Coordinates of C-alpha atoms and ligand atoms in Angstrom, one line a residue:
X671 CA 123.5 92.3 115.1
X672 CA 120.5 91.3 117.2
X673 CA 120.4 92.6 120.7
X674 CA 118.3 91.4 123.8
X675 CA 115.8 94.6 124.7
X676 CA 116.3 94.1 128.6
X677 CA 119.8 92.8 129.4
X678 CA 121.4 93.6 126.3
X679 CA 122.9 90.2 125.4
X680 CA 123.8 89.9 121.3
X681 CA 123.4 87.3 118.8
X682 CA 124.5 87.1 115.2
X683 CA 122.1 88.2 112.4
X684 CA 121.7 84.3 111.1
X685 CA 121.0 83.2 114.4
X686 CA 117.3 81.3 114.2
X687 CA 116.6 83.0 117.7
X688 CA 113.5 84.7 118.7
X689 CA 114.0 85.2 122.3
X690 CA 116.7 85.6 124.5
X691 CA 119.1 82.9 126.0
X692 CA 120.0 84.8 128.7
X693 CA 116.7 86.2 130.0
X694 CA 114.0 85.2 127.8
X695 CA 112.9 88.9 126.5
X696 CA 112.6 89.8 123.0
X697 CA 115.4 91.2 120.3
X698 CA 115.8 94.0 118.2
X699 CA 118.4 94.7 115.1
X700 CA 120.9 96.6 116.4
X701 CA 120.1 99.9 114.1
X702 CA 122.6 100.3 111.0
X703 CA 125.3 102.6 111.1
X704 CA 125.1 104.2 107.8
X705 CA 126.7 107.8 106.4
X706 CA 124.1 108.4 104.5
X707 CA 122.3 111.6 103.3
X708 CA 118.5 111.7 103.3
X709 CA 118.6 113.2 99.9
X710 CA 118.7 110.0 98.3
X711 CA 115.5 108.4 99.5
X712 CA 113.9 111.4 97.5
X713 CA 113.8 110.5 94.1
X714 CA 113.4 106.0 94.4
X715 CA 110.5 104.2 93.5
X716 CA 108.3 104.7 96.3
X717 CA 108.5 101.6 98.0
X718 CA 109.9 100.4 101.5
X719 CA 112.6 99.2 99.6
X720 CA 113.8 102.9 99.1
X721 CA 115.4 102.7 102.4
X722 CA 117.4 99.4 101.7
X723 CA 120.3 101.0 103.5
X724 CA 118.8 101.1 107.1
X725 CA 117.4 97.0 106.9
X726 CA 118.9 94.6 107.6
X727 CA 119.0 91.7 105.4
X728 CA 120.2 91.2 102.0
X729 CA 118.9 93.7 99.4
X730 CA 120.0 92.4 96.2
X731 CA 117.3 89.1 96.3
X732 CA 114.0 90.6 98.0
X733 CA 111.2 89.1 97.9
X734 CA 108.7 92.1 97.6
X735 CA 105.3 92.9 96.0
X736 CA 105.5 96.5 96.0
X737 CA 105.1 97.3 99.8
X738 CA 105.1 100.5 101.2
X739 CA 104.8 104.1 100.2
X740 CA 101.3 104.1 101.1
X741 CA 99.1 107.2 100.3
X742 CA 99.5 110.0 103.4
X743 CA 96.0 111.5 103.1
X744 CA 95.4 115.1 105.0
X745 CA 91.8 114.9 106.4
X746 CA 91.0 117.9 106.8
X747 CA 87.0 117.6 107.5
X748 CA 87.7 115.3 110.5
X749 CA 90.3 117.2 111.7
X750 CA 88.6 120.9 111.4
X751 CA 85.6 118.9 113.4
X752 CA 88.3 117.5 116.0
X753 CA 90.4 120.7 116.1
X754 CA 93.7 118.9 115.0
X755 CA 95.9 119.4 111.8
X756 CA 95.1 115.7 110.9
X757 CA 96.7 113.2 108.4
X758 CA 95.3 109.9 107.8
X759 CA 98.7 107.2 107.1
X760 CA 96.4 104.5 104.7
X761 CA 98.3 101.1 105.3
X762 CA 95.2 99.3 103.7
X763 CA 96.7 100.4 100.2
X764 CA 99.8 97.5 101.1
X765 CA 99.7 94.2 98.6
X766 CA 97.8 92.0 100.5
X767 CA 95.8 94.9 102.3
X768 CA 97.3 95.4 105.8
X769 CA 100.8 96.9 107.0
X770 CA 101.7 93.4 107.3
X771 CA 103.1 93.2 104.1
X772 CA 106.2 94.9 105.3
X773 CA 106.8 93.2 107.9
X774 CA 106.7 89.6 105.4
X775 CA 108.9 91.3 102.6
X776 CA 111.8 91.5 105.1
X777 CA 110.6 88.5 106.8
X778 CA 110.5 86.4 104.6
X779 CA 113.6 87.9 102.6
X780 CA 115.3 86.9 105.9
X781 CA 113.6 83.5 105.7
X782 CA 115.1 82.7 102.2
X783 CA 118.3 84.4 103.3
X784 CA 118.7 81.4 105.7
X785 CA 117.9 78.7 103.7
X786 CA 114.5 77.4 105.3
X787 CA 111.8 75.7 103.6
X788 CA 109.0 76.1 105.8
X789 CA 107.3 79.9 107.3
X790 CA 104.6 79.8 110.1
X791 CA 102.3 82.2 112.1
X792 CA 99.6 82.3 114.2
X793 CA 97.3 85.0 113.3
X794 CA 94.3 87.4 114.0
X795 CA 93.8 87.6 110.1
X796 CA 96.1 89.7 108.5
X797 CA 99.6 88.2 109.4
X798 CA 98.3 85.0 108.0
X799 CA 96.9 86.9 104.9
X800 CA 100.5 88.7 104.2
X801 CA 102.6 85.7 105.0
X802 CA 100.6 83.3 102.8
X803 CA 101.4 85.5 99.9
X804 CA 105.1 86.3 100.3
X805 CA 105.1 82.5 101.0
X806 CA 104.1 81.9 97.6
X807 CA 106.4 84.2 96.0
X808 CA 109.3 82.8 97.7
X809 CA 108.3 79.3 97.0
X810 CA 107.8 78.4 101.0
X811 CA 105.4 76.3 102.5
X812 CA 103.3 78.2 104.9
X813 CA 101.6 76.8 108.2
X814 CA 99.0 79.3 109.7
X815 CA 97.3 78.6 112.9
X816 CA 93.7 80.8 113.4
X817 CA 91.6 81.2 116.4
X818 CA 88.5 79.1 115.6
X819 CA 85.5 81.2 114.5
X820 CA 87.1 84.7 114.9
X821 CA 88.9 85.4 111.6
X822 CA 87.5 88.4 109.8
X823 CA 85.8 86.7 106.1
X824 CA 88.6 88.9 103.8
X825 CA 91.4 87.4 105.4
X826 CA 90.5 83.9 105.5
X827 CA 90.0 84.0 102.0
X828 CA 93.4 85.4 101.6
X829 CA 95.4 82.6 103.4
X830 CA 93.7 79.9 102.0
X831 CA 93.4 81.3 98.0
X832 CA 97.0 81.3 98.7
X833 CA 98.0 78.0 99.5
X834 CA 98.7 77.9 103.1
X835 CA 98.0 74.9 104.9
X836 CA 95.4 76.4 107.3
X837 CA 94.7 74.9 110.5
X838 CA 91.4 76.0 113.1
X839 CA 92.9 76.0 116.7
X840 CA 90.3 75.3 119.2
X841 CA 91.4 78.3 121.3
X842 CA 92.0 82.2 121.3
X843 CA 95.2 84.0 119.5
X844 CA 97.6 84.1 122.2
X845 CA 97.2 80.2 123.0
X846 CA 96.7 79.6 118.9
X847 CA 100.6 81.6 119.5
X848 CA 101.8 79.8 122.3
X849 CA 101.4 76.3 119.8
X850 CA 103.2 77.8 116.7
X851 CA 106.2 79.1 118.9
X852 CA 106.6 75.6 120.3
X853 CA 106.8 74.4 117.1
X854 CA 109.3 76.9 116.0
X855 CA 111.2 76.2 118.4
X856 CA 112.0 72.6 117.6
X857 CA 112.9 73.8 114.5
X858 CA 109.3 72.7 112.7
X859 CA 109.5 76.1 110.9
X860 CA 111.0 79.5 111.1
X861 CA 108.8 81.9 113.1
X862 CA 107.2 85.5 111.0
X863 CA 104.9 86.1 114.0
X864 CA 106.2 90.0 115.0
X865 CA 107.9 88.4 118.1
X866 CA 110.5 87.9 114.5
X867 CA 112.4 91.3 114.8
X868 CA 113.0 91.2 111.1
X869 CA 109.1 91.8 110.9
X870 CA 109.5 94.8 112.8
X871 CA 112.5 96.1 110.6
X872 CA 109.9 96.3 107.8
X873 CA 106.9 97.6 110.0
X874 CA 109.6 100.9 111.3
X875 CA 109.1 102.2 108.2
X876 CA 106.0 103.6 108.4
X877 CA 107.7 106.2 110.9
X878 CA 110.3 106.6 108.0
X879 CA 107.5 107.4 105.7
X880 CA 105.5 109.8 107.9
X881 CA 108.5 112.0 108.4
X882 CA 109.4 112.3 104.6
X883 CA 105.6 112.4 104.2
X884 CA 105.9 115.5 106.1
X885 CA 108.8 117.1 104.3
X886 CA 111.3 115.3 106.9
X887 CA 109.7 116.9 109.9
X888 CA 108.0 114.8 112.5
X889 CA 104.1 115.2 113.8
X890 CA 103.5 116.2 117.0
X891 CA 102.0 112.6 117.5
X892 CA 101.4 109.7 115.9
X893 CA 98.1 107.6 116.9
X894 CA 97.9 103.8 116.4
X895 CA 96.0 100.5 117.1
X896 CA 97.6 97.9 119.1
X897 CA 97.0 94.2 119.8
X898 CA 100.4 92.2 120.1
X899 CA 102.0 95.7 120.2
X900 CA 104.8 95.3 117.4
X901 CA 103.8 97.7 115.2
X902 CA 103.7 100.4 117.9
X903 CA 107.3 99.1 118.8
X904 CA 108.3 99.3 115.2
X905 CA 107.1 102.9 114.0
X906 CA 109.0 104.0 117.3
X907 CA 111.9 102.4 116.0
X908 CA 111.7 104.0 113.0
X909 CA 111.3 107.4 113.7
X910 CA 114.1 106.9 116.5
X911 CA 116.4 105.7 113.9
X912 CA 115.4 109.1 111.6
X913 CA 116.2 111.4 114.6
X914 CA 119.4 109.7 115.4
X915 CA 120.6 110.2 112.2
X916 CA 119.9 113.7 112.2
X917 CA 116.9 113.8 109.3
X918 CA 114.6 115.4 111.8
X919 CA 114.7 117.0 115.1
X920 CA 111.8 116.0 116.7
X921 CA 109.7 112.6 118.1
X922 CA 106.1 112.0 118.1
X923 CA 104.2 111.1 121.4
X924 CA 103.4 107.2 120.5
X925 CA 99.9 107.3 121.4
X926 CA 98.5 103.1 121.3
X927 CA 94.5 102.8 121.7
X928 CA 93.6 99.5 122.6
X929 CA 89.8 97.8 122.6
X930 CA 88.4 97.9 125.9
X931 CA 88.0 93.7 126.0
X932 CA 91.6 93.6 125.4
X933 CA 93.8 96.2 126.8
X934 CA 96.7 95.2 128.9
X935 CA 99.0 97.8 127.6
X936 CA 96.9 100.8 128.9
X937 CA 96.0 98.8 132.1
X938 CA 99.9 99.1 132.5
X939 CA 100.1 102.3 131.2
X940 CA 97.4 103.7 133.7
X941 CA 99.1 102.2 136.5
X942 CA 102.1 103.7 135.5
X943 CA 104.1 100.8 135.3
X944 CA 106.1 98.6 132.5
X945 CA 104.5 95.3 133.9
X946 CA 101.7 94.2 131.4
X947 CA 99.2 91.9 132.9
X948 CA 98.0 89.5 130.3
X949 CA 93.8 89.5 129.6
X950 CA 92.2 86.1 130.1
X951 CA 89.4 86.7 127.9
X952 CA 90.2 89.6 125.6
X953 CA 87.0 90.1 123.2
X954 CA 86.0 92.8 120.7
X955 CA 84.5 93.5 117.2
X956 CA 87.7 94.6 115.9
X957 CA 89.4 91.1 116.0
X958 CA 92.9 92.1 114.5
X959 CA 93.3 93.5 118.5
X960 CA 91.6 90.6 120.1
X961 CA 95.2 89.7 122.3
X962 CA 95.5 89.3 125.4
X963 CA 99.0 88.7 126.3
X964 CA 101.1 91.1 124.1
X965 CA 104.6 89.9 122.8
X966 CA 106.1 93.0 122.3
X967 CA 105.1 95.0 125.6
X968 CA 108.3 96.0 126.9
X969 CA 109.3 97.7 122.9
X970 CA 105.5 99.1 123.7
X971 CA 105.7 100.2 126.9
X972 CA 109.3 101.9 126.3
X973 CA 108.2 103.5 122.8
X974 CA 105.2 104.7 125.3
X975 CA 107.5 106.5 128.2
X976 CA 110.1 107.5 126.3
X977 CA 108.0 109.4 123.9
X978 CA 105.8 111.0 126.7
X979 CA 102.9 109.6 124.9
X980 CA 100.0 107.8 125.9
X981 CA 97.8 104.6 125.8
X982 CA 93.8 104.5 125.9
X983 CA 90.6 102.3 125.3
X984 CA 87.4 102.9 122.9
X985 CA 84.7 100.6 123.3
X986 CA 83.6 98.3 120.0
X987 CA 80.5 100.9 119.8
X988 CA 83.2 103.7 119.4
X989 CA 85.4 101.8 117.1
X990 CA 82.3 101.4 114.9
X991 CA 81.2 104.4 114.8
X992 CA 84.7 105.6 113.8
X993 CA 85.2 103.6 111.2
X994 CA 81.7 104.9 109.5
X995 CA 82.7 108.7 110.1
X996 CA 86.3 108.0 108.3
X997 CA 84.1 106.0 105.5
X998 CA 81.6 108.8 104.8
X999 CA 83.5 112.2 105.7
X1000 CA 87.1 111.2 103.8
X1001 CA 86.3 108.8 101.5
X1002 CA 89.2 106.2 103.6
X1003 CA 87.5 102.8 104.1
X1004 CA 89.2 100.4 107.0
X1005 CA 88.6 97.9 109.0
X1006 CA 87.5 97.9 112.7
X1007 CA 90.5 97.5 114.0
X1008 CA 92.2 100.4 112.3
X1009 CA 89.5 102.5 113.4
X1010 CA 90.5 102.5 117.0
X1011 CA 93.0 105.0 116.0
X1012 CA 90.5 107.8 115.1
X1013 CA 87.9 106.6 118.0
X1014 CA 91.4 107.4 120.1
X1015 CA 92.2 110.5 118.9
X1016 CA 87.9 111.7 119.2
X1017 CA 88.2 110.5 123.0
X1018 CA 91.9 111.8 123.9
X1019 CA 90.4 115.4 122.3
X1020 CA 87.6 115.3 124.5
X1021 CA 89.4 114.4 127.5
X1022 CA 92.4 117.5 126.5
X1023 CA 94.9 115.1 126.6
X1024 CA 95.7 115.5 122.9
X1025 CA 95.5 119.7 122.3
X1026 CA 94.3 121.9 120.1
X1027 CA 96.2 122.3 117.0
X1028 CA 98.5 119.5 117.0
X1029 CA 99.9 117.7 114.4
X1030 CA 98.2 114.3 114.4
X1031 CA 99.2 111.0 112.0
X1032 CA 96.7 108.6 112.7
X1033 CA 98.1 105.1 111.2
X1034 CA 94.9 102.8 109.8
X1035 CA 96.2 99.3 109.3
X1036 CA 93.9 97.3 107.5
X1037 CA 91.2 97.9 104.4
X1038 CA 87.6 98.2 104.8
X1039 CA 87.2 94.8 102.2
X1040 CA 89.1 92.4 105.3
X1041 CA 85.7 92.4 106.9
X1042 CA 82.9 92.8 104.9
X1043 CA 80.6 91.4 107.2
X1044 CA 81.0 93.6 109.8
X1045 CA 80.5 96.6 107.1
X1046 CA 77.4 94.9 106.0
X1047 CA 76.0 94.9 109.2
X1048 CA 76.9 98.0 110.2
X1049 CA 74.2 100.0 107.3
X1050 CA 71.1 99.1 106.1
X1051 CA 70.3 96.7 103.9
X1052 CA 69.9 98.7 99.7
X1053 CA 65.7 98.9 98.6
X1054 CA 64.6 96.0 95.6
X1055 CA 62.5 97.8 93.0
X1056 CA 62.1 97.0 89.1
X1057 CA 64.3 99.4 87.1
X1058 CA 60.9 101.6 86.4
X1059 CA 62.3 105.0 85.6
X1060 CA 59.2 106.9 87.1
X1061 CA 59.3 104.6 90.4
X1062 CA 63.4 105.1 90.9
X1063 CA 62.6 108.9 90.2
X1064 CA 59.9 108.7 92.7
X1065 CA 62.2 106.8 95.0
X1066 CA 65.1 109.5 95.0
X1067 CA 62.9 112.5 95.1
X1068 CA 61.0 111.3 98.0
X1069 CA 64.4 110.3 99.6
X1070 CA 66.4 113.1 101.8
Ligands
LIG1714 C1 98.0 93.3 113.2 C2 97.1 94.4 113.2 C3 97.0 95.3 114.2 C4 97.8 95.2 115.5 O1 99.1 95.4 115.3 P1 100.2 94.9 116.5 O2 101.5 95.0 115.9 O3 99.8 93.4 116.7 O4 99.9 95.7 117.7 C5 96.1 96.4 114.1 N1 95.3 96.5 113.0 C6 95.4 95.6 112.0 C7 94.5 95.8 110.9 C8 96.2 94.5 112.1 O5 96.3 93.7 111.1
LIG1715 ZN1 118.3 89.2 127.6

């Protein structure tokens, strides 16, 4: 059953609905009542699909390439340096290289589940990336709308290798967004932007994952980026869902760190209120958060409040330099956007918000390769010399 967030109004699983007719908020899957013991997730191949009983769609004709059960790294060097028992949740191991990739298996297993031949998003990067490949392997077409100029090199190169028909709109995310939903909504295609709740019934399980990650125990928080603020809304789902059912008996704080050009969810959240202002203008290195006008902000803000957590803002300069110090102290490469969540959890340490000790999973949500231009930019450039033994030996000893 899908269920209206606010007034609680429900709608059928089939229904092609991405908003509600009542008051025009956004739906959720009504979580599955299952008697199930967690035992059995134990011993599956170590996919998303291992939890088939808690989503929602169809199981027996997926449309998967191996999503999920991404590698749960404990970082110990950045965590001794930060004073935090910290583990590193790597979603740029995913097929296509981003968390995304869950949210299109059960997307797009929905999407052939109803009989449509045509998927569409509008996209920072990555959602087009993800959806142009499940697209393929379902057989779909696939219309992706991009912000003009402001798609990260990796990704671009994803959608359009392929097969999507890729179209350039002369405008930011959230009006390159506004377009597509029109479209969807005279039946043009069948929305997998995350305002698609099946998008966010894959995305929940990386709160399933970090709780069996951690022996079925829950950290003490769990730190994220967020731009159209599904994902947060999803992993708050999904670790709900786990305590509900009785597999742990704790929560995380949801702790959402947004790019200071583009961060109406902690505007709201330092006001103290649920009403999100939308950003005119939202601008920042790490494009994958470059939204102004958030879909998702109620699931946000509620996953926020509920789980006495938090919401705060790192500059592009403190995203960077994050994403170097995760690169060259753990080995994990990501791009800038993921990064935000370890800039967050350096600032909310040195303001004591986040204490001593705790039990931090930091989610990073895209690979390093997405944006190679940034990377490049970011080090100096290698020396040219001839492959004269005595000159490189000359060159490394006198290096240091
Ligand atoms: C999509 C994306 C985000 C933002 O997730 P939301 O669900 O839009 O908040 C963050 N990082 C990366 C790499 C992404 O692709
Ligand atoms: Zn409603």
């Amino acid at each position: 059953m899908i269920r209206c967030v606010v007034c609680g109004e429900e709608y059928d699983d089939d229904e092609v609905i991405y908003t509600c007719k009542k008051c025009g908020s956004v739906l959720e899957l009504a979580s599955l009542d299952v008697d199930i013991d967690k035992s059995i997730f134990e011993c599956r191949k170590d996919t998303l699909w291992k939890y088939k009983e808690l989503i929602p769609v169809n199981s027996d004709h997926i449309v998967t390439l191996g999503e999920g059960g991404t590698p749960f790294c404990k970082c110990d060097k950045i965590g001794e340096e930060l004073g935090v028992d910290l583990y590193v949740k790597v979603e740029g191991s995913n097929p296509t290289g981003s968390f995304k990739d869950r949210g299109m298996t059960v997307g797009v297993t929905k999407a052939v589940e109803l009989g449509v031949d045509t998927v569409g998003c509008a996209s920072t990067g990555n959602t087009s990336a993800s959806l142009s490949a499940y697209a393929a392997r379902a057989g779909l077409r696939c219309i992706v709308f991009l912000p003009s100029g402001k798609v990260a090199l990796g990704k671009l190169a994803q959608a359009m290798f392929h097969g999507a028909e890729v179209i350039s709109i002369d405008g930011n995310f959230d009006e390159a967004l506004e377009a597509m939903t029109a479209l969807a909504l005279d039946k043009y295609l069948y929305l997998l932007n995350s305002i698609n709740p099946y998008r966010l019934e894959g995305q929940k399980t990386i709160g399933y994952e970090i709780l069996q990650d951690l022996g079925w125990e829950s950290p003490d928080r769990i730190i994220l980026p967020v731009g159209n603020a599904g994902n947060i809304s999803a992993i708050w789902k999904g670790v709900s869902e786990f305590y509900d059912l009785g597999f742990v008996d704790s929560k995380p704080m949801m702790t959402g760190i947004q790019a200071e050009g583009a961060c109406p969810i902690t505007n709201a959240f330092r006001k103290g209120t649920k009403d999100v202002v939308p950003v005119d203008d939202p601008e920042t290195i790490a494009t994958a958060i470059r939204i102004g006008a958030p879909v998702s902000y109620i699931k946000a803000m509620n996953a926020i409040y509920d789980s006495n957590g938090y919401s705060e803002t790192v500059t592009d300069e403190e995203i960077l330099d994050a994403q170097k110090y995760l690169a060259r102290k753990e080995g994990i490469g990501v791009e800038p956007a993921s990064a935000a969540s370890i800039a967050g959890l350096r600032k909310l340490r040195e303001e004591g918000v986040i204490d001593k000790g705790e039990r931090v999973a930091c989610v990073v949500t895209g690979h390093l390769l997405k944006d190679p231009n940034t990377a490049i930019d970011a080090c100096t450039k290698p020396v040219e010399v001839s492959a004269d033994i005595d000159a490189l030996k000359n060159l490394l000893t006198n290096k240091e």
